[in-house]
Coordinates of N, CA and C in Angstrom, one line a residue:
X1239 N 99.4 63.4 114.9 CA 100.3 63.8 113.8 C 100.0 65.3 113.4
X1240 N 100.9 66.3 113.2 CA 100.8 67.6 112.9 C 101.2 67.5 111.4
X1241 N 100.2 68.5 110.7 CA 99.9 68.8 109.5 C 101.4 69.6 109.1
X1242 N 101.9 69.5 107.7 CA 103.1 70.7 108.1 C 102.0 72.3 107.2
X1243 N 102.7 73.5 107.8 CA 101.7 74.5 106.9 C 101.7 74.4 105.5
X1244 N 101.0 74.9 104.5 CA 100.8 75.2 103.5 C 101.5 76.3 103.3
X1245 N 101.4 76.6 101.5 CA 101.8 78.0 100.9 C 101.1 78.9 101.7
X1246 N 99.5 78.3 101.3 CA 98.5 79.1 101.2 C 98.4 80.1 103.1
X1247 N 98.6 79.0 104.0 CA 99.2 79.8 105.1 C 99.7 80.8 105.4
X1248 N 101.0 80.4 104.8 CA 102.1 81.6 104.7 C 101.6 82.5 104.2
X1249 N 101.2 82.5 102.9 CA 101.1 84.1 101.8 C 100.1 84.7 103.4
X1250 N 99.2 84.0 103.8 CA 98.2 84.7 104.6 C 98.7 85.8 105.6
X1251 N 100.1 85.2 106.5 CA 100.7 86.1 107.3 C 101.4 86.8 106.7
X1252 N 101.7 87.0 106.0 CA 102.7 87.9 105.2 C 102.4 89.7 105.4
X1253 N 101.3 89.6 104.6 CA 100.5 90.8 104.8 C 100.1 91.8 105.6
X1254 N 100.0 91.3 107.1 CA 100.1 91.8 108.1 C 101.3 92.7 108.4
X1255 N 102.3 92.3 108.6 CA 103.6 93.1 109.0 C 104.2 94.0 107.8
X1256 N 103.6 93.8 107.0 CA 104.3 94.8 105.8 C 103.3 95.8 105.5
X1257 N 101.6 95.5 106.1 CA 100.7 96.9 106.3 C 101.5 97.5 107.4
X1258 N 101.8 96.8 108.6 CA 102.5 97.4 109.6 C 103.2 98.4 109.1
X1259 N 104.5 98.0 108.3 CA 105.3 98.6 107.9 C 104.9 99.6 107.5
X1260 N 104.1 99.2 106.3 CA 103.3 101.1 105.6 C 102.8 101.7 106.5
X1261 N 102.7 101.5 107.2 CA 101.5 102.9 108.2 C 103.1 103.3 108.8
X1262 N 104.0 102.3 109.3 CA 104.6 103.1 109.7 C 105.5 104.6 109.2
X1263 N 105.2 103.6 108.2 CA 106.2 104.5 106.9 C 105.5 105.9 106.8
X1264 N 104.0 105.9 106.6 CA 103.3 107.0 106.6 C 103.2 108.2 107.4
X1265 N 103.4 107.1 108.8 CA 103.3 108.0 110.0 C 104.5 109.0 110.5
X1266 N 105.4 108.4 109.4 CA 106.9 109.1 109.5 C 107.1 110.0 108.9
X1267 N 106.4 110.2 107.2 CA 106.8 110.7 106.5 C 105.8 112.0 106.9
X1268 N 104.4 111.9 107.5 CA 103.4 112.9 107.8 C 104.2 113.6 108.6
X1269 N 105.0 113.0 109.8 CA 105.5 114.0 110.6 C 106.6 114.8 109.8
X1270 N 107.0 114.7 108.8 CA 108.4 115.3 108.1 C 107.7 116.7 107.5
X1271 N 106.3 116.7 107.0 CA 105.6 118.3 106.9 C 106.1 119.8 107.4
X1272 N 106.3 119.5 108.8 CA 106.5 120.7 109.4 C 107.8 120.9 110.2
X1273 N 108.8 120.0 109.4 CA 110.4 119.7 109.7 C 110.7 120.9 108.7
X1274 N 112.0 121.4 108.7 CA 112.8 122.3 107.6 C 113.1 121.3 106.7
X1275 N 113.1 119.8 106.5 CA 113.9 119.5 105.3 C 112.6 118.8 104.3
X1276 N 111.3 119.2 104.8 CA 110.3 119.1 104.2 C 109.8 120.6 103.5
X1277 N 110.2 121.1 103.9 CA 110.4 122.9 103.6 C 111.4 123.1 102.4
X1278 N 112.5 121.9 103.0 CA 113.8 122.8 102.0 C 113.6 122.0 100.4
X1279 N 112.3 121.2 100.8 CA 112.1 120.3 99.4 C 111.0 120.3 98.9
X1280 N 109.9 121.3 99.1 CA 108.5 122.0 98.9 C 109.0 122.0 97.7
X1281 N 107.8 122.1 96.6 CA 107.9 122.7 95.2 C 107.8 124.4 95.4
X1282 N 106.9 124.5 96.8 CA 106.9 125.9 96.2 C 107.7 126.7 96.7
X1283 N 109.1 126.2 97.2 CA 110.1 127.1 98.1 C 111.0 127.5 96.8
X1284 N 111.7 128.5 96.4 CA 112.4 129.1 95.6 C 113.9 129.2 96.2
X1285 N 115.0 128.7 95.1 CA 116.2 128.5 95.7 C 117.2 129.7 95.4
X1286 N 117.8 130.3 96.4 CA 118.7 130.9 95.9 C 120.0 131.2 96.6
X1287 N 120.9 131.7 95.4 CA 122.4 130.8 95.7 C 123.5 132.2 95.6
X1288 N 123.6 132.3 97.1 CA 124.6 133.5 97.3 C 126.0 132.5 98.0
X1289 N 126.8 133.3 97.5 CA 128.2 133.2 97.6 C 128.1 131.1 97.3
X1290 N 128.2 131.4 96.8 CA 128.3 129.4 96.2 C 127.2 128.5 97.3
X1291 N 126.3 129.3 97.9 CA 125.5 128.3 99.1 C 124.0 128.4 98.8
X1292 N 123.4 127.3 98.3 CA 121.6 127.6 98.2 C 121.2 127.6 99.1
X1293 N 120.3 128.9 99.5 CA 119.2 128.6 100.3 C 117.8 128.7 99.8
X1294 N 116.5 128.2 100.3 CA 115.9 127.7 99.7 C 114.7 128.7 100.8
X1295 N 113.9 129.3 99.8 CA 112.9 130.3 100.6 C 111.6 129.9 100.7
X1296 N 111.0 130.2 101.4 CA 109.7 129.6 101.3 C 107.9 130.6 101.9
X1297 N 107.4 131.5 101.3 CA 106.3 132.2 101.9 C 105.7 131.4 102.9
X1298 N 105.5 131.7 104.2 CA 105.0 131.3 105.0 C 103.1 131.9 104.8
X1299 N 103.1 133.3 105.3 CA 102.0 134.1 105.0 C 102.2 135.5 104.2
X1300 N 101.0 136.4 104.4 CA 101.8 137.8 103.1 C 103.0 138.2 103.6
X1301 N 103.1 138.6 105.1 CA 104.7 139.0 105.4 C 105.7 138.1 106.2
X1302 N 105.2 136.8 106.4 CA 106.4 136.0 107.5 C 106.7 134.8 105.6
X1303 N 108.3 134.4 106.8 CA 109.2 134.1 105.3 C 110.0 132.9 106.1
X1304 N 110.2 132.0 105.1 CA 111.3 131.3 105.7 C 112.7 131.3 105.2
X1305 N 113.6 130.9 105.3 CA 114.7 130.2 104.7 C 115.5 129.2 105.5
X1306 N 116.1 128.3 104.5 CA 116.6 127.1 105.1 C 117.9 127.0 104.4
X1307 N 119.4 126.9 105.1 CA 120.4 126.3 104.1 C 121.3 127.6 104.4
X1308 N 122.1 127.8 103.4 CA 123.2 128.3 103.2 C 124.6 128.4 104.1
X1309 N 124.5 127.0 104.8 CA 125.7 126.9 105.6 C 127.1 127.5 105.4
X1310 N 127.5 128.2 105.8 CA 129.2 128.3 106.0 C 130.0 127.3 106.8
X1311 N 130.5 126.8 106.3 CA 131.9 125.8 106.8 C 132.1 126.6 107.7
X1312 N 132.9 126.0 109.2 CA 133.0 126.9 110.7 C 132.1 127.1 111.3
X1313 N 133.2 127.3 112.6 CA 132.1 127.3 113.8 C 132.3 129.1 114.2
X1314 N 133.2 129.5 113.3 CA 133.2 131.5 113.7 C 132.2 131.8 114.0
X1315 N 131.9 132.7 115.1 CA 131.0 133.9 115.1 C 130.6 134.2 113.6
X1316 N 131.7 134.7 113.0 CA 131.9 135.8 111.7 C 131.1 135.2 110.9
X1317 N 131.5 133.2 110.4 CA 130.6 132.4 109.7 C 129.6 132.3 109.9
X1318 N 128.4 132.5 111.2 CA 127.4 132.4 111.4 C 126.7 133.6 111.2
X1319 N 127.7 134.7 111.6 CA 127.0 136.2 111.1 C 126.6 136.5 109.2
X1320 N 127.7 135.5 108.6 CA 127.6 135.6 107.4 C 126.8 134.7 106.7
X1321 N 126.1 133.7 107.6 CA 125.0 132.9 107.1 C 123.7 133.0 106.9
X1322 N 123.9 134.6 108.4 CA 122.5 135.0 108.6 C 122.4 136.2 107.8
X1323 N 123.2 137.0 107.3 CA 123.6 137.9 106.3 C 122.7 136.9 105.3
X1324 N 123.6 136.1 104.0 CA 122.8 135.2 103.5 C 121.2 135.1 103.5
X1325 N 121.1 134.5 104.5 CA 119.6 134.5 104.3 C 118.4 135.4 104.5
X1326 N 118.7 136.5 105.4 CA 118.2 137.8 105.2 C 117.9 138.2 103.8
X1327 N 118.9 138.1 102.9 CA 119.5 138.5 101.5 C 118.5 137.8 100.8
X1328 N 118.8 135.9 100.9 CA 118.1 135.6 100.0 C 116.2 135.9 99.8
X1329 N 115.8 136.0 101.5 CA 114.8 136.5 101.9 C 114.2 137.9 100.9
X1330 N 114.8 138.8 101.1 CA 114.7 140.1 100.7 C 114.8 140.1 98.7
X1331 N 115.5 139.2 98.3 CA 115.3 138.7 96.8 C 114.3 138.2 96.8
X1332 N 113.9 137.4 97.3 CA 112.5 136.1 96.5 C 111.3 137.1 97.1
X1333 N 111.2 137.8 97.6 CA 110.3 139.0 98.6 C 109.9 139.8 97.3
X1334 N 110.8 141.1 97.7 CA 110.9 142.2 97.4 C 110.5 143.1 97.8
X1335 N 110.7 142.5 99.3 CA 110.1 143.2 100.5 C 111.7 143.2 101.5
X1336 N 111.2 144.1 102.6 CA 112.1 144.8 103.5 C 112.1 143.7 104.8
X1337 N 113.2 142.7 105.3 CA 113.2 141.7 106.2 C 113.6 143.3 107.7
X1338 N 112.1 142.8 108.5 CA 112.1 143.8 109.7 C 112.7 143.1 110.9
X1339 N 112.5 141.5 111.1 CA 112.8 140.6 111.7 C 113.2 139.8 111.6
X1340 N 114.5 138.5 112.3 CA 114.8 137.7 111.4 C 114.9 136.8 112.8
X1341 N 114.5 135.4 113.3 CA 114.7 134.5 113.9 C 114.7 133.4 113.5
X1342 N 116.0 132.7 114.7 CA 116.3 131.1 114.6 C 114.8 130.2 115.5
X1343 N 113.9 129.7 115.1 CA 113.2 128.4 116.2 C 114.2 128.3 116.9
X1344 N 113.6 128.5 118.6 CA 114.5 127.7 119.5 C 114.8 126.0 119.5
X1345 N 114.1 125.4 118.6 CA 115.0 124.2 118.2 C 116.0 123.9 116.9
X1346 N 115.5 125.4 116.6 CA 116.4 125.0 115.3 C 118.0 126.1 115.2
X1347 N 118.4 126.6 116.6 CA 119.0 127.7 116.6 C 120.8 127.0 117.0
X1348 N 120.9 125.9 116.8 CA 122.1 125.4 117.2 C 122.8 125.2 115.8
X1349 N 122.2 125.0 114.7 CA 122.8 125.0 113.2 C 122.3 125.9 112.5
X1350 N 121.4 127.0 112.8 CA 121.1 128.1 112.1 C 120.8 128.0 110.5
X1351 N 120.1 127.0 110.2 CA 119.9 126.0 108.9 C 119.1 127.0 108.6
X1352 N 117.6 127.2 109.7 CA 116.1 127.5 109.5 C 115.9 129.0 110.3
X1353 N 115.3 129.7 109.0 CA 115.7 131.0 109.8 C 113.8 131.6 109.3
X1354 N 112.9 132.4 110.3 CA 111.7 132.8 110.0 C 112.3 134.2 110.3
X1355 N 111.3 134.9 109.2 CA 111.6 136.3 109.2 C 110.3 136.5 108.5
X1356 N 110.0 138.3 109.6 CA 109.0 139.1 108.8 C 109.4 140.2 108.0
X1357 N 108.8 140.1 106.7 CA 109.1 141.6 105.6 C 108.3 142.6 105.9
X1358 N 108.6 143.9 105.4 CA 108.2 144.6 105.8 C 107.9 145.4 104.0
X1359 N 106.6 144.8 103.5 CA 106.6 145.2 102.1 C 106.1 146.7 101.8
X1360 N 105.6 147.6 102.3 CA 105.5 149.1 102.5 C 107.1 149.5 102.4
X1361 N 107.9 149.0 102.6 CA 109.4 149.5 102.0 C 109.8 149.1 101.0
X1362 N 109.4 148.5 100.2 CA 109.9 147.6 98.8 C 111.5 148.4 98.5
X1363 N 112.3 147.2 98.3 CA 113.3 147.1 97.9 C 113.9 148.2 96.7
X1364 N 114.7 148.7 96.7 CA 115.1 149.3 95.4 C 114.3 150.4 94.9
X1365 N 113.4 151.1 95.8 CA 112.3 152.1 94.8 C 111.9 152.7 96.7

């Protein structure tokens, strides 16, 4: 004759698959650190909002810089020249330094979301 399980059974397995779950959960969210939309949601990235579009800046080291965002609607040339316009811009505000370089990550160069740039602060802006 077989016993049927208990509560006390059950609650026992429970536990297992839902630590599962958290680690996995963990192991997901660790890799999201060195994503742009872990960047574009830093406390310490500073947002700023040209022509109606935030982009969101972020100091990398004293002279390399990020930004992320400012999409233009379209697939123009002109739209994407004016995205990277944009973020140059917002770069050179949150700075107050001179952007000498500006590149897309070759994985990140098909939406031009995430843009790394070095300033050149021996030229400060305006002076």
């Amino acid at each position: 004759m077989v016993r049927p399980r208990t509560r006390a059974f059950a609650a026992r397995r429970r536990p297992i698959p839902l630590a599962a779950a958290c680690g996995a959960l963990a192991l997901l969210l660790a890799g999201c650190q060195s994503s742009p939309v872990y960047y574009h949601k830093s406390p310490l990235r500073q947002v700023v909002v040209l022509d109606k579009r935030e982009i969101s800046v972020l100091q990398l080291d004293d002279n390399r810089w990020e930004a992320y965002g400012g999409k233009q609607g379209g697939l123009l040339s002109t739209d994407m020249e004016a995205q990277r316009t944009r973020q140059i811009q917002a770069i050179e505000k949150v700075s107050g330094c001179k952007v000498t370089n500006a590149v897309y990550p070759p994985d990140q160069s098909d939406d031009h979301l995430l843009m790394h740039a070095v300033v050149d602060c021996t030229a400060r802006l305006g002076g």
